[in-house]
Each structure stands twice: as C-alpha cells, then as structure tokens.
C-alpha cells in the first residue's frame, strides 16, 4: 500500500539529519524486563541535544526546504518538544523560526525555545488554538512544520525504526507513544517495510486521547486538553504498560522518565494500532 512516504525517503532522511541528530543507544532495562517477564530494551531518545526524538523530524524538514522557503522562515505549533526541535534545527540552518504555543506549555520549555533564538507566540489553552496562530503566519508566507502531519517530519521520525532494527534484529514488539501519530507512522513504515511480522503498539493517555477518539469516529475529533504529567502528549499519564511477549523495544521520552512515574503490576488501558490499520484495540493488560 502506498502511504506517500517510502523506505527510501526514510533512509534519505537519515543522511539529511546525520550532522544534527545523535544515533541514540538501545539498552536493556533490567527493571522492565523483570516486571514484564520478557526482554525489554529502551531507545534513549532523551539523549538528543533537545531532549526528545522530535529533532529527527524537524532537522529533516529544515534540510528539505527550498531556498525561497528558507528566506521566509518556518513556523511550528508545539506542546514544547517539537518547538524546541524546530528552533534548534532552524538555528543550525540559519533560518528564522516562530513557535506557537498554548498557555499550558510549561515555562521551562518556553524558556528553552526562546534561548535557541526562536520567536515565541503564546495563544489560547490548547494546541488547536495555538495552531490557528501558526496558520495565520503560514498565510503570510512562512512554511508550517507540523509536529506530525508532515511528510518530511514523518520520514525523519522513521529513522528511529531503522536504528531499532539494527540494534535488535530479533525484536517482536515495539511500543511507541501515540499523540498526533507522526512518530508511530514513521517507525511503523520503517519497521514494517523490513519486518512485517513485528507488532507495533501505540500507547496514548486516557485523558484527552485525541487520536483514539478520532480513529473511533473515523474523522478528527477535538478533545479537552488538561494539565498533565505527560505534557508532551497534551494530556494524560506517562508510561504504564507491560507487554507480555518474547522481546520488546520501548521508545522512552525524557519527559516521561523524568517524572519518576512507577510501573504498576497492573497497567491501565493500552491502545494498540498496527501500522496504518484502521483497527484500534483497547484492552487492559
């Protein structure tokens, strides 16, 4: 099936971002392995210079700009991590960046974006409201870089999938955070192209689960965004999943890990979505 993004484009993205993005390690987790009863490894994306995987997509999007687009600058909407990534990639590329945020974005992330030289616009109490400001700037000529709905961003995030397979060719399950879907889409495309037997699992928060509600409805659905420990996902709780399987890789966000969230013996709802399938499974594990 043609999704508009190919494995070749993900491989090209890896070349595009090689000077900006670190190839992060995949390391075994003794505590999660003991908890899950199967080998579990972590992909340490919090070791990126901006603290999250978002730099992959942002760096690829900046590298793919035309000269005319570079001159006019870029605009992004973010809960913090994507904005910081775009600000950093734009600074490296010598391109003007404006980052639109909602009032719910933590002050430390706002400060970090400003420290990178980006112009910050704070609007409303949701990412959707902040996006309206970004769309206004796009109409004025800037290039909009979506945190998830952007071909070059998805290809950049897909480079994680390439690295996971190289580090753990025997992997059976890959667990990925699910918010807007850009990360899961890129990783799923990269992994399924080489290992169609691997199970991809997207985990989202129970409070304000926009993607889950949208997939159920068959169209985009707005949900209320509330303050949360998992602010990179806009709402909800951080990692609390256990996947009973033969082996597993978990992409791990610095924002989630730093909250010191525990992994209980009984995990809450897990949202599972295989590649681009329209079927979403909601079940306790």
Short mmCIF file of C-alpha atoms in Angstrom, two decimals:
data_model
loop_
_atom_site.label_atom_id
_atom_site.label_comp_id
_atom_site.label_asym_id
_atom_site.label_seq_id
_atom_site.Cartn_x
_atom_site.Cartn_y
_atom_site.Cartn_z
CA UNK A 1 0.00 0.00 0.00
CA UNK A 2 1.28 3.48 -0.89
CA UNK A 3 1.31 5.87 2.10
CA UNK A 4 3.11 8.67 0.22
CA UNK A 5 6.35 8.00 2.13
CA UNK A 6 8.79 5.28 1.16
CA UNK A 7 11.56 3.43 2.93
CA UNK A 8 13.98 5.18 0.56
CA UNK A 9 12.78 8.57 1.87
CA UNK A 10 13.39 7.44 5.45
CA UNK A 11 16.88 6.30 4.50
CA UNK A 12 17.47 9.67 2.80
CA UNK A 13 16.24 11.42 5.94
CA UNK A 14 18.90 9.59 7.95
CA UNK A 15 21.55 11.08 5.66
CA UNK A 16 19.95 14.55 5.90
CA UNK A 17 19.98 14.63 9.71
CA UNK A 18 23.29 12.87 10.36
CA UNK A 19 25.09 16.11 11.22
CA UNK A 20 22.39 17.34 13.61
CA UNK A 21 20.92 14.26 15.27
CA UNK A 22 22.66 11.71 17.52
CA UNK A 23 22.30 8.00 16.86
CA UNK A 24 20.93 7.13 20.28
CA UNK A 25 21.65 3.84 22.09
CA UNK A 26 19.22 0.98 22.62
CA UNK A 27 19.89 -0.51 26.05
CA UNK A 28 18.43 -3.42 28.05
CA UNK A 29 16.24 -2.47 31.02
CA UNK A 30 16.65 -4.89 33.91
CA UNK A 31 13.73 -3.44 35.87
CA UNK A 32 11.24 -3.53 32.98
CA UNK A 33 12.43 -6.98 31.92
CA UNK A 34 11.80 -8.20 35.48
CA UNK A 35 8.38 -6.52 35.52
CA UNK A 36 7.24 -7.76 32.09
CA UNK A 37 8.83 -11.20 32.25
CA UNK A 38 10.38 -10.81 28.78
CA UNK A 39 13.50 -8.99 27.46
CA UNK A 40 12.75 -5.24 27.27
CA UNK A 41 15.09 -2.60 25.88
CA UNK A 42 14.84 1.19 25.83
CA UNK A 43 15.66 3.55 22.95
CA UNK A 44 17.21 6.53 24.74
CA UNK A 45 15.95 9.47 22.71
CA UNK A 46 16.22 11.79 25.71
CA UNK A 47 19.94 11.92 24.91
CA UNK A 48 19.26 14.08 21.84
CA UNK A 49 20.56 17.63 22.26
CA UNK A 50 16.99 18.98 22.55
CA UNK A 51 15.88 16.15 24.85
CA UNK A 52 13.48 14.24 22.58
CA UNK A 53 13.03 12.40 19.28
CA UNK A 54 11.39 15.48 17.75
CA UNK A 55 14.74 16.73 16.48
CA UNK A 56 14.78 13.98 13.86
CA UNK A 57 11.68 15.18 12.04
CA UNK A 58 12.46 18.87 12.50
CA UNK A 59 16.01 18.51 11.17
CA UNK A 60 14.80 16.60 8.11
CA UNK A 61 12.09 19.17 7.40
CA UNK A 62 14.60 22.04 7.61
CA UNK A 63 17.07 20.17 5.39
CA UNK A 64 14.34 19.69 2.77
CA UNK A 65 13.37 23.39 2.47
CA UNK A 66 13.76 25.25 -0.82
CA UNK A 67 15.91 28.36 -0.84
CA UNK A 68 12.79 30.54 -1.18
CA UNK A 69 11.22 28.87 1.88
CA UNK A 70 14.41 29.29 3.89
CA UNK A 71 14.33 33.03 3.20
CA UNK A 72 10.77 33.42 4.55
CA UNK A 73 11.31 31.27 7.64
CA UNK A 74 9.38 28.50 9.35
CA UNK A 75 6.55 28.36 11.88
CA UNK A 76 5.54 25.48 14.14
CA UNK A 77 2.94 24.69 16.79
CA UNK A 78 4.01 22.59 19.73
CA UNK A 79 3.48 21.37 23.28
CA UNK A 80 7.18 22.15 23.74
CA UNK A 81 9.42 19.41 22.39
CA UNK A 82 8.67 19.92 18.68
CA UNK A 83 9.05 23.67 19.12
CA UNK A 84 12.42 23.24 20.75
CA UNK A 85 13.50 20.86 17.98
CA UNK A 86 12.40 23.23 15.20
CA UNK A 87 14.08 26.15 16.98
CA UNK A 88 17.35 24.22 17.23
CA UNK A 89 17.26 22.90 13.66
CA UNK A 90 16.40 26.36 12.34
CA UNK A 91 19.27 27.91 14.29
CA UNK A 92 21.69 25.36 12.84
CA UNK A 93 20.34 26.02 9.34
CA UNK A 94 20.33 29.81 9.77
CA UNK A 95 16.56 30.07 9.23
CA UNK A 96 14.09 32.28 11.15
CA UNK A 97 11.66 30.30 13.33
CA UNK A 98 8.41 31.24 15.08
CA UNK A 99 6.99 28.75 17.58
CA UNK A 100 3.31 28.95 18.58
CA UNK A 101 2.42 27.52 22.00
CA UNK A 102 -0.63 27.30 24.23
CA UNK A 103 -0.74 28.65 27.77
CA UNK A 104 -0.44 25.05 29.10
CA UNK A 105 3.14 24.58 27.87
CA UNK A 106 5.50 24.51 30.89
CA UNK A 107 7.61 27.63 31.42
CA UNK A 108 10.88 25.70 31.25
CA UNK A 109 10.07 24.59 27.69
CA UNK A 110 9.09 28.12 26.67
CA UNK A 111 12.37 29.42 28.06
CA UNK A 112 14.35 26.71 26.26
CA UNK A 113 12.77 27.61 22.92
CA UNK A 114 13.48 31.30 23.39
CA UNK A 115 17.07 30.52 24.39
CA UNK A 116 17.56 28.97 20.95
CA UNK A 117 16.68 32.26 19.29
CA UNK A 118 13.17 31.43 18.11
CA UNK A 119 10.29 33.91 18.35
CA UNK A 120 7.53 32.60 20.63
CA UNK A 121 3.78 33.30 20.29
CA UNK A 122 1.60 32.07 23.18
CA UNK A 123 -2.09 31.71 22.25
CA UNK A 124 -5.08 30.02 23.93
CA UNK A 125 -5.29 26.93 26.14
CA UNK A 126 -4.94 24.16 23.56
CA UNK A 127 -2.68 23.15 20.73
CA UNK A 128 -5.58 23.66 18.31
CA UNK A 129 -5.83 27.32 19.36
CA UNK A 130 -2.09 27.80 19.04
CA UNK A 131 -2.25 26.21 15.58
CA UNK A 132 -4.65 28.93 14.40
CA UNK A 133 -1.89 31.47 15.02
CA UNK A 134 0.58 29.27 13.13
CA UNK A 135 -1.84 29.05 10.20
CA UNK A 136 -2.08 32.85 10.13
CA UNK A 137 1.69 33.10 9.82
CA UNK A 138 1.69 30.44 7.12
CA UNK A 139 -0.76 32.55 5.10
CA UNK A 140 1.73 35.40 5.41
CA UNK A 141 4.38 33.30 3.68
CA UNK A 142 6.17 31.23 6.35
CA UNK A 143 6.50 27.44 5.95
CA UNK A 144 4.47 25.49 8.50
CA UNK A 145 6.19 22.45 10.01
CA UNK A 146 3.59 20.27 11.68
CA UNK A 147 4.71 18.14 14.63
CA UNK A 148 3.14 15.07 12.99
CA UNK A 149 1.18 15.79 9.79
CA UNK A 150 4.21 16.48 7.57
CA UNK A 151 5.88 14.10 5.13
CA UNK A 152 9.45 15.15 5.97
CA UNK A 153 8.77 15.04 9.72
CA UNK A 154 7.34 11.51 9.49
CA UNK A 155 10.33 10.37 7.41
CA UNK A 156 12.68 11.87 10.00
CA UNK A 157 10.93 10.10 12.86
CA UNK A 158 11.10 6.89 10.84
CA UNK A 159 14.88 6.85 11.23
CA UNK A 160 14.23 5.59 14.76
CA UNK A 161 12.74 2.44 13.26
CA UNK A 162 15.86 1.82 11.18
CA UNK A 163 18.07 2.09 14.26
CA UNK A 164 15.81 -0.15 16.35
CA UNK A 165 16.02 -2.97 13.81
CA UNK A 166 19.77 -2.59 13.53
CA UNK A 167 20.18 -2.75 17.31
CA UNK A 168 17.59 -5.50 17.94
CA UNK A 169 17.03 -7.53 14.75
CA UNK A 170 15.21 -10.16 16.85
CA UNK A 171 12.59 -7.71 18.19
CA UNK A 172 8.97 -8.91 18.28
CA UNK A 173 7.11 -5.86 19.62
CA UNK A 174 7.78 -2.11 19.50
CA UNK A 175 5.90 0.21 21.87
CA UNK A 176 5.60 3.85 20.80
CA UNK A 177 3.87 6.91 22.33
CA UNK A 178 0.82 7.97 20.31
CA UNK A 179 -0.36 11.56 20.20
CA UNK A 180 -0.62 13.05 16.71
CA UNK A 181 0.73 9.87 15.14
CA UNK A 182 3.85 11.18 13.36
CA UNK A 183 6.28 9.10 15.42
CA UNK A 184 4.27 5.90 15.21
CA UNK A 185 3.67 6.36 11.46
CA UNK A 186 7.36 6.82 10.69
CA UNK A 187 8.55 3.97 12.89
CA UNK A 188 5.82 1.64 11.59
CA UNK A 189 6.69 2.39 7.96
CA UNK A 190 10.40 1.78 8.54
CA UNK A 191 9.94 -1.43 10.52
CA UNK A 192 7.08 -2.97 8.55
CA UNK A 193 8.97 -2.43 5.28
CA UNK A 194 11.73 -4.73 6.55
CA UNK A 195 9.99 -6.82 9.19
CA UNK A 196 6.23 -7.07 8.50
CA UNK A 197 5.89 -9.60 11.34
CA UNK A 198 6.79 -7.07 14.06
CA UNK A 199 3.89 -5.87 16.21
CA UNK A 200 3.63 -2.05 16.55
CA UNK A 201 1.77 -0.75 19.61
CA UNK A 202 0.78 2.88 20.10
CA UNK A 203 0.18 3.96 23.70
CA UNK A 204 -1.81 7.07 24.45
CA UNK A 205 -3.14 8.76 27.58
CA UNK A 206 -6.66 8.06 28.85
CA UNK A 207 -7.39 11.77 29.43
CA UNK A 208 -7.69 13.73 26.20
CA UNK A 209 -6.87 10.80 23.88
CA UNK A 210 -7.47 12.67 20.63
CA UNK A 211 -6.09 10.05 18.23
CA UNK A 212 -8.02 7.20 19.85
CA UNK A 213 -11.29 9.14 19.76
CA UNK A 214 -10.65 10.25 16.18
CA UNK A 215 -9.98 6.72 14.97
CA UNK A 216 -13.18 5.54 16.66
CA UNK A 217 -15.17 8.33 14.99
CA UNK A 218 -13.50 7.98 11.60
CA UNK A 219 -12.56 11.67 11.48
CA UNK A 220 -10.55 14.19 13.55
CA UNK A 221 -12.16 14.85 16.94
CA UNK A 222 -11.29 17.69 19.31
CA UNK A 223 -10.86 16.72 22.95
CA UNK A 224 -10.33 18.87 26.00
CA UNK A 225 -6.68 19.38 26.90
CA UNK A 226 -5.87 19.48 30.60
CA UNK A 227 -2.69 19.90 32.63
CA UNK A 228 -0.85 16.61 32.92
CA UNK A 229 2.36 14.85 33.89
CA UNK A 230 2.57 13.76 30.24
CA UNK A 231 2.53 17.28 28.81
CA UNK A 232 4.33 16.21 25.57
CA UNK A 233 1.18 14.22 24.73
CA UNK A 234 -1.02 17.22 25.68
CA UNK A 235 -2.77 15.24 28.45
CA UNK A 236 -2.87 12.02 30.43
CA UNK A 237 -0.43 9.73 32.26
CA UNK A 238 3.10 8.67 31.37
CA UNK A 239 4.33 5.13 30.61
CA UNK A 240 2.48 2.40 32.49
CA UNK A 241 2.43 -0.58 30.15
CA UNK A 242 3.60 -4.16 30.31
CA UNK A 243 3.72 -6.13 27.06
CA UNK A 244 3.76 -9.94 27.51
CA UNK A 245 5.86 -11.12 24.55
CA UNK A 246 9.18 -12.65 23.62
CA UNK A 247 11.09 -9.39 23.24
CA UNK A 248 10.26 -5.71 23.13
CA UNK A 249 11.74 -2.28 22.41
CA UNK A 250 10.25 0.76 24.10
CA UNK A 251 10.91 4.25 22.83
CA UNK A 252 11.44 6.28 26.01
CA UNK A 253 10.83 10.01 26.35
CA UNK A 254 12.94 12.11 28.68
CA UNK A 255 9.80 13.96 29.73
CA UNK A 256 8.10 10.74 30.84
CA UNK A 257 11.16 9.24 32.54
CA UNK A 258 11.99 12.38 34.46
CA UNK A 259 8.56 12.34 36.13
CA UNK A 260 9.62 9.25 38.13
CA UNK A 261 6.41 7.51 37.15
CA UNK A 262 6.20 3.97 38.52
CA UNK A 263 5.29 0.86 36.53
CA UNK A 264 2.45 -0.82 38.45
CA UNK A 265 1.87 -4.57 38.33
CA UNK A 266 -1.49 -3.97 36.66
CA UNK A 267 -1.25 -1.46 33.84
CA UNK A 268 -4.14 0.69 32.63
CA UNK A 269 -5.61 0.83 29.14
CA UNK A 270 -3.31 0.13 26.23
CA UNK A 271 -4.14 1.45 22.78
CA UNK A 272 -2.81 -0.86 20.05
CA UNK A 273 -2.60 0.11 16.38
CA UNK A 274 -0.68 -1.90 13.80
CA UNK A 275 0.98 0.27 11.15
CA UNK A 276 -1.70 2.23 9.24
CA UNK A 277 -4.51 -0.21 10.02
CA UNK A 278 -7.85 1.43 10.85
CA UNK A 279 -8.46 -1.13 13.61
CA UNK A 280 -7.60 0.08 17.09
CA UNK A 281 -7.70 -2.26 20.06
CA UNK A 282 -8.44 -1.00 23.57
CA UNK A 283 -7.83 -3.55 26.29
CA UNK A 284 -6.37 -3.96 29.79
CA UNK A 285 -3.04 -5.77 30.00
#
